[in-house]
Amino acid sequence: MPYGTVAEQISPQIQQALIGIVGKENVICGHEELLVYECDAYTLEKNLPNAVVLPRNSKEVAEVVRLCAKHNLPIIPRGAGTSLSGSVLAVTGGVMIGLARMNRILDLDHRNRRALVEGGCVNAWVTNAAKSHGLLYAPDPSSQSACTIGGNVAMNSGGPHTLKYGVTTNHVLGYEIVLPDGEVLWFGTTPDGGEDVDGYDLRGTAIGSEGMFGIVTRVLVRLIKAPQAFKTMLGIFESVDDASQTVSDIIAAGIVPGALEMMDQLITQAVEAAYHFGFPTDAGAVLIVELDGLGAGLDKQAERVVEICKQNRAREVRMAKTEQERADLWKSRKRAFGAIGRLSPNFLTQDGVVPRSQLPAIMKFIRQTSEECGLRIPNVFHAGDGNIHPLVLYDERDPDQVRRAIDAGNVILEKCIELGGSATGEHGIGVEKIDFMEKQFTKDDLDAMRKLRSVFDPDQRCNPHKMFPGSKRCGDFHHRKQISA
Amino acid sequence: MNTHAPEQFLDEDKSLACIHCGLCLSSCPTYLETGNENNSPRGRIYLMRALQQGRQPLGDATVHHIDLCLGCRACEVACPSGVQYGHLLEHTRDHIEKHHSRSTFQTFLRRVAIEKVFPFPTRMKLALLPARAVKLLHAENFLPKFAREALSLIPDNPSAGKLPEISPAFGEKRGTVGFISGCVMSVMFGDTNRASVKLLNRAGYDVVTPPAQGCCGALHAHSGRLELARDAARVNIAVFEQHNVDAIIINAAGCGSTLKEYENLLHHDPQWLDRAQKFSGKVKDLTEWLAKDLDANKPATPFKTKVTYHDACHLAHAQRITKQPRDLVKAIAGENFVELTESDVCCGSAGTYNLTEPEMAERLGNRKTENILKTGAQIVVTSNPGCLLQIQAGLRKAGASNVKAMHIADFLEEFSQHP
Ligand SMILES: Cc1cc2nc3c(=O)[nH]c(=O)nc-3n(C[C@H](O)[C@H](O)[C@H](O)COP(=O)(O)OP(=O)(O)OC[C@H]3O[C@@H](n4cnc5c(N)ncnc54)[C@H](O)[C@@H]3O)c2cc1C
Ligand code: SF4
Ligand code: SF4
């Protein structure tokens, strides 16, 4: 069986050495207990690591990494395992290093608006801790209640508010990283330093490296002042096309909303069934438009947005009247992926990007694809960025559906590239989108990326077989028999 | 290891609703403490499915991770996919109890203490006698850890007491409610039960407490003995059918959540389903019922003490009641109410968890105590007897004699204005 098996047991000596570093409770070795670590939130490909270790601090991480280097074992960093592209998959086994026990906020410096957190700290905890000072951590992936800052750094994650505030790299000042040989370095602004960095600023290198450059153990993040006021609107449209046109028109009018999100009919129905927010289930699409900033100018902008919606035949534009209503609306949006569990046992989400003007075209293409492959494909996405998230629904117990789902995902991404966009906005390449790298990048680009990687990881041991064409896949991926779990 | 052919003990659709997204991880107390995904909701569901699909036999490690689950159901609140984790857990536990052989000691704990003593108030009273003797003699150190932990929970002055079958409303009558006196409640928290009845009387309700009522079945259901739980449900349904009441009030969150789920428990029993639905529909937590009339709760004298509130899992997660108790406490404490960090992370009490998993119970207890002390509150209010015992024990252990843990009924009765 090429798949779902233990690659090879690591020797009892190495097990003992790992236990010596992190303690018995924090080394997971048996098949039974490794099972859940065979995949992340991308469940189409699976393979077991040989061991999972849960260190407590940077020192323990470095010791584990050195031990693995000595025995030439692959290492795979793991945060909360919410990746949607299989970036945490142990393709050829190895030692998975989980940061779940390194989850503390070490320091919150509200005067200088920064926080020092451990790599395993949950994204939402940072904002929760900063709230009482009127501050927040801006990158807000929809998975923020669980995903970790270390994982966000590795994936350069964004969220609904990326449109105005940028992605993770815009909010990380510096971080500590344990390189694959066990060396511990600090990139970027240090916790006790000013914003400027002496010499080369290497901060950007490992952000978005999908865990292939080392393990991020501590992160210094920037906090921003929470906006004074919000205007959060829900535009209800008869068709996706009308909603898409509205998106273009809002941006063209020179308005930069904090967030601009779209949900189509199918997802609206699922979300409504789950959270009873009061979404109309017969509308073709809904748009969430959030304006933020100083209270004074917002009303005017909001009027303008309502006008634009109406010009595009919006049936109705609702305004959140209370903070509670705003919170409920965002809760519904952020948990939309999850509501899918109510429609289908499995989903495959794609994360392509198209120029905003091509939104109607790609949405039409997705509808056609859905009809052709006979699978439902609801959509909920960051419309302002042109970052689509078609969710291909399938049942993993039916191998034919699995095949059709994979194919549908692929043709949609190919279309994105054809329309002048790219194959991933924020979920990363992982193992899932390896095949697209050659379509999107030239050989020279890929070579340059490989070279940069080999500076950090000359042996290609750190999160191997990701991102680059020619990487190993788990078993015979495309033709494998589906085993379900 | 105990091998057997895969048996379909889980509802496929309910378990497949888990899409492996991981959003539940950070809400799970045992994951927060250990960082091990096998101790997380996603991990446990993975183990359950692997078991059901025959990917692996029922091994000790799986049993351990399922045992370690508190059943607190924080994961259900966090899950965007609507996974009914509590349901999956009960069926998995039922399966484990049927197919897995435990050590003699664990069997004794589970079969004798949990099934034969706790649910029967008189037996529990007898069982408490030697325990109190040990406490008086300070002989705790001669006992194994689990027993020491269990002992530390027993309040110094438990109050028992039977309630009258009928307690008439004070002043103008607004209706009649039934009252569930509970097993632990009636043995250790007699005063709290009396306070609850008085609060209801003062709100204008006649309170009927039928003496024939029995254990709600929660302890059985949570430890995987569904048939026993069903029997308990049938007894209570039949008893309350004899009284014409507007609502059936319970002041213990753990029992309340089970009472509200009788219809699930009896869903494949056509003779009882209808009756169970009627019964469950009437069950209300005390706070749910009292919060309908917040104005009735005003402080007797200006209130100066800092108060915080701990969410009992079975109220916040199983019944999704978080606002009403806070509103009631705030009506008294006003500005002096402070939020508790991780207020809805389980305190480790979880029914009989502190007997079966004393180490994790202690870790979570310490975590809760630290958070309570950080608020600087002098009173911590909650709404479940198990939490109350656990929090009291934690505070005692930390030497925090200035902080008092109170059941919400006692708190309201002591500090609200009585016309
Ligand atoms: C329901 C749902 C909604 C989502 N919404 C969004 C969204 O809106 N925007 C978005 O960008 N993403 C989103 N994601 C994807 C995912 O949550 C992000 O990629 C997130 O950043 C992953 O964080 P994690 O802690 O779970 O990391 P993991 O999934 O554990 O790991 C992801 C990658 O990071 C590496 N890694 C993890 N921790 C470290 C570390 N400390 N040091 C070095 N490398 C590390 C891993 O090796 C892996 O390559 C969503 C996922 C789900 C399930
Ligand atoms: S949040 Fe729900 S769907 Fe997601 S992993 Fe947890 S139980 Fe499964
Ligand atoms: S019930 Fe509580 S302890 Fe059990 S998996 Fe859910 S959150 Fe974790």
PDB file of N, CA, C and O in Angstrom, chain B residues 336-367:
ATOM      1  N   ASN B 336     -19.279  46.590  38.713  1.00  0.00           N
ATOM      2  CA  ASN B 336     -18.318  45.725  39.399  1.00  0.00           C
ATOM      3  C   ASN B 336     -18.215  44.330  38.791  1.00  0.00           C
ATOM      4  O   ASN B 336     -17.544  43.469  39.323  1.00  0.00           O
ATOM      5  N   PHE B 337     -18.896  44.132  37.680  1.00  0.00           N
ATOM      6  CA  PHE B 337     -18.774  42.853  36.996  1.00  0.00           C
ATOM      7  C   PHE B 337     -17.539  42.884  36.102  1.00  0.00           C
ATOM      8  O   PHE B 337     -17.343  43.816  35.335  1.00  0.00           O
ATOM      9  N   VAL B 338     -16.688  41.888  36.218  1.00  0.00           N
ATOM     10  CA  VAL B 338     -15.531  41.788  35.319  1.00  0.00           C
ATOM     11  C   VAL B 338     -15.579  40.455  34.584  1.00  0.00           C
ATOM     12  O   VAL B 338     -15.974  39.438  35.141  1.00  0.00           O
ATOM     13  N   GLU B 339     -15.169  40.485  33.305  1.00  0.00           N
ATOM     14  CA  GLU B 339     -15.134  39.241  32.534  1.00  0.00           C
ATOM     15  C   GLU B 339     -13.927  38.411  32.966  1.00  0.00           C
ATOM     16  O   GLU B 339     -12.880  38.941  33.308  1.00  0.00           O
ATOM     17  N   LEU B 340     -14.106  37.104  32.917  1.00  0.00           N
ATOM     18  CA  LEU B 340     -13.059  36.158  33.258  1.00  0.00           C
ATOM     19  C   LEU B 340     -12.378  35.693  31.964  1.00  0.00           C
ATOM     20  O   LEU B 340     -13.064  35.285  31.035  1.00  0.00           O
ATOM     21  N   THR B 341     -11.050  35.778  31.913  1.00  0.00           N
ATOM     22  CA  THR B 341     -10.343  35.247  30.736  1.00  0.00           C
ATOM     23  C   THR B 341     -10.627  33.750  30.631  1.00  0.00           C
ATOM     24  O   THR B 341     -10.638  33.051  31.638  1.00  0.00           O
ATOM     25  N   GLU B 342     -10.842  33.271  29.424  1.00  0.00           N
ATOM     26  CA  GLU B 342     -11.166  31.852  29.185  1.00  0.00           C
ATOM     27  C   GLU B 342     -12.365  31.413  30.031  1.00  0.00           C
ATOM     28  O   GLU B 342     -12.396  30.296  30.540  1.00  0.00           O
ATOM     29  N   SER B 343     -13.346  32.312  30.163  1.00  0.00           N
ATOM     30  CA  SER B 343     -14.481  31.989  31.031  1.00  0.00           C
ATOM     31  C   SER B 343     -15.187  30.707  30.591  1.00  0.00           C
ATOM     32  O   SER B 343     -15.771  30.010  31.399  1.00  0.00           O
ATOM     33  N   ASP B 344     -15.117  30.384  29.302  1.00  0.00           N
ATOM     34  CA  ASP B 344     -15.824  29.182  28.866  1.00  0.00           C
ATOM     35  C   ASP B 344     -14.896  28.001  28.605  1.00  0.00           C
ATOM     36  O   ASP B 344     -15.274  27.044  27.948  1.00  0.00           O
ATOM     37  N   VAL B 345     -13.668  28.065  29.127  1.00  0.00           N
ATOM     38  CA  VAL B 345     -12.814  26.874  29.063  1.00  0.00           C
ATOM     39  C   VAL B 345     -13.114  26.032  30.301  1.00  0.00           C
ATOM     40  O   VAL B 345     -13.119  26.537  31.419  1.00  0.00           O
ATOM     41  N   CYS B 346     -13.374  24.776  30.082  1.00  0.00           N
ATOM     42  CA  CYS B 346     -13.796  23.868  31.160  1.00  0.00           C
ATOM     43  C   CYS B 346     -12.866  23.943  32.367  1.00  0.00           C
ATOM     44  O   CYS B 346     -11.647  24.031  32.230  1.00  0.00           O
ATOM     45  N   CYS B 347     -13.450  23.894  33.565  1.00  0.00           N
ATOM     46  CA  CYS B 347     -12.670  23.977  34.800  1.00  0.00           C
ATOM     47  C   CYS B 347     -12.097  22.622  35.173  1.00  0.00           C
ATOM     48  O   CYS B 347     -11.331  22.511  36.128  1.00  0.00           O
ATOM     49  N   GLY B 348     -12.440  21.579  34.438  1.00  0.00           N
ATOM     50  CA  GLY B 348     -11.881  20.262  34.714  1.00  0.00           C
ATOM     51  C   GLY B 348     -12.799  19.382  35.542  1.00  0.00           C
ATOM     52  O   GLY B 348     -12.497  18.223  35.779  1.00  0.00           O
ATOM     53  N   SER B 349     -13.907  19.928  35.973  1.00  0.00           N
ATOM     54  CA  SER B 349     -14.802  19.131  36.803  1.00  0.00           C
ATOM     55  C   SER B 349     -15.539  18.095  35.951  1.00  0.00           C
ATOM     56  O   SER B 349     -15.419  16.899  36.168  1.00  0.00           O
ATOM     57  N   ALA B 350     -16.234  18.574  34.940  1.00  0.00           N
ATOM     58  CA  ALA B 350     -16.864  17.711  33.935  1.00  0.00           C
ATOM     59  C   ALA B 350     -17.493  16.447  34.501  1.00  0.00           C
ATOM     60  O   ALA B 350     -17.069  15.341  34.219  1.00  0.00           O
ATOM     61  N   GLY B 351     -18.489  16.614  35.314  1.00  0.00           N
ATOM     62  CA  GLY B 351     -19.202  15.448  35.858  1.00  0.00           C
ATOM     63  C   GLY B 351     -18.282  14.649  36.760  1.00  0.00           C
ATOM     64  O   GLY B 351     -17.806  15.130  37.767  1.00  0.00           O
ATOM     65  N   THR B 352     -17.979  13.427  36.348  1.00  0.00           N
ATOM     66  CA  THR B 352     -17.149  12.576  37.198  1.00  0.00           C
ATOM     67  C   THR B 352     -15.713  12.534  36.706  1.00  0.00           C
ATOM     68  O   THR B 352     -14.936  11.680  37.092  1.00  0.00           O
ATOM     69  N   TYR B 353     -15.375  13.481  35.839  1.00  0.00           N
ATOM     70  CA  TYR B 353     -14.044  13.498  35.218  1.00  0.00           C
ATOM     71  C   TYR B 353     -12.934  13.554  36.257  1.00  0.00           C
ATOM     72  O   TYR B 353     -11.900  12.919  36.118  1.00  0.00           O
ATOM     73  N   ASN B 354     -13.180  14.317  37.331  1.00  0.00           N
ATOM     74  CA  ASN B 354     -12.085  14.410  38.304  1.00  0.00           C
ATOM     75  C   ASN B 354     -11.841  13.109  39.052  1.00  0.00           C
ATOM     76  O   ASN B 354     -10.835  12.948  39.702  1.00  0.00           O
ATOM     77  N   LEU B 355     -12.761  12.162  38.923  1.00  0.00           N
ATOM     78  CA  LEU B 355     -12.494  10.844  39.491  1.00  0.00           C
ATOM     79  C   LEU B 355     -11.752   9.961  38.501  1.00  0.00           C
ATOM     80  O   LEU B 355     -10.832   9.242  38.853  1.00  0.00           O
ATOM     81  N   THR B 356     -12.158  10.048  37.212  1.00  0.00           N
ATOM     82  CA  THR B 356     -11.567   9.141  36.241  1.00  0.00           C
ATOM     83  C   THR B 356     -10.267   9.674  35.640  1.00  0.00           C
ATOM     84  O   THR B 356      -9.406   8.905  35.262  1.00  0.00           O
ATOM     85  N   GLU B 357     -10.131  10.985  35.522  1.00  0.00           N
ATOM     86  CA  GLU B 357      -8.914  11.565  34.945  1.00  0.00           C
ATOM     87  C   GLU B 357      -8.373  12.654  35.873  1.00  0.00           C
ATOM     88  O   GLU B 357      -8.340  13.847  35.518  1.00  0.00           O
ATOM     89  N   PRO B 358      -7.929  12.274  37.060  1.00  0.00           N
ATOM     90  CA  PRO B 358      -7.570  13.291  38.058  1.00  0.00           C
ATOM     91  C   PRO B 358      -6.453  14.236  37.611  1.00  0.00           C
ATOM     92  O   PRO B 358      -6.479  15.410  37.965  1.00  0.00           O
ATOM     93  N   GLU B 359      -5.503  13.747  36.812  1.00  0.00           N
ATOM     94  CA  GLU B 359      -4.391  14.633  36.470  1.00  0.00           C
ATOM     95  C   GLU B 359      -4.809  15.786  35.572  1.00  0.00           C
ATOM     96  O   GLU B 359      -4.466  16.944  35.821  1.00  0.00           O
ATOM     97  N   MET B 360      -5.546  15.468  34.512  1.00  0.00           N
ATOM     98  CA  MET B 360      -5.994  16.528  33.615  1.00  0.00           C
ATOM     99  C   MET B 360      -6.962  17.454  34.351  1.00  0.00           C
ATOM    100  O   MET B 360      -6.939  18.677  34.169  1.00  0.00           O
ATOM    101  N   ALA B 361      -7.785  16.865  35.213  1.00  0.00           N
ATOM    102  CA  ALA B 361      -8.728  17.686  35.979  1.00  0.00           C
ATOM    103  C   ALA B 361      -7.956  18.708  36.819  1.00  0.00           C
ATOM    104  O   ALA B 361      -8.332  19.876  36.902  1.00  0.00           O
ATOM    105  N   GLU B 362      -6.853  18.264  37.386  1.00  0.00           N
ATOM    106  CA  GLU B 362      -6.068  19.163  38.228  1.00  0.00           C
ATOM    107  C   GLU B 362      -5.424  20.271  37.384  1.00  0.00           C
ATOM    108  O   GLU B 362      -5.430  21.447  37.753  1.00  0.00           O
ATOM    109  N   ARG B 363      -4.894  19.895  36.220  1.00  0.00           N
ATOM    110  CA  ARG B 363      -4.258  20.901  35.361  1.00  0.00           C
ATOM    111  C   ARG B 363      -5.255  21.978  34.960  1.00  0.00           C
ATOM    112  O   ARG B 363      -4.967  23.175  34.992  1.00  0.00           O
ATOM    113  N   LEU B 364      -6.461  21.525  34.572  1.00  0.00           N
ATOM    114  CA  LEU B 364      -7.457  22.504  34.141  1.00  0.00           C
ATOM    115  C   LEU B 364      -7.977  23.315  35.319  1.00  0.00           C
ATOM    116  O   LEU B 364      -8.285  24.501  35.193  1.00  0.00           O
ATOM    117  N   GLY B 365      -8.036  22.650  36.485  1.00  0.00           N
ATOM    118  CA  GLY B 365      -8.449  23.364  37.693  1.00  0.00           C
ATOM    119  C   GLY B 365      -7.474  24.486  38.009  1.00  0.00           C
ATOM    120  O   GLY B 365      -7.879  25.627  38.297  1.00  0.00           O
ATOM    121  N   ASN B 366      -6.183  24.188  37.922  1.00  0.00           N
ATOM    122  CA  ASN B 366      -5.177  25.226  38.199  1.00  0.00           C
ATOM    123  C   ASN B 366      -5.271  26.378  37.211  1.00  0.00           C
ATOM    124  O   ASN B 366      -5.149  27.543  37.574  1.00  0.00           O
ATOM    125  N   ARG B 367      -5.499  26.005  35.950  1.00  0.00           N
ATOM    126  CA  ARG B 367      -5.615  27.027  34.914  1.00  0.00           C
ATOM    127  C   ARG B 367      -6.777  27.974  35.245  1.00  0.00           C
ATOM    128  O   ARG B 367      -6.672  29.198  35.150  1.00  0.00           O
TER     129      ARG B 367
END
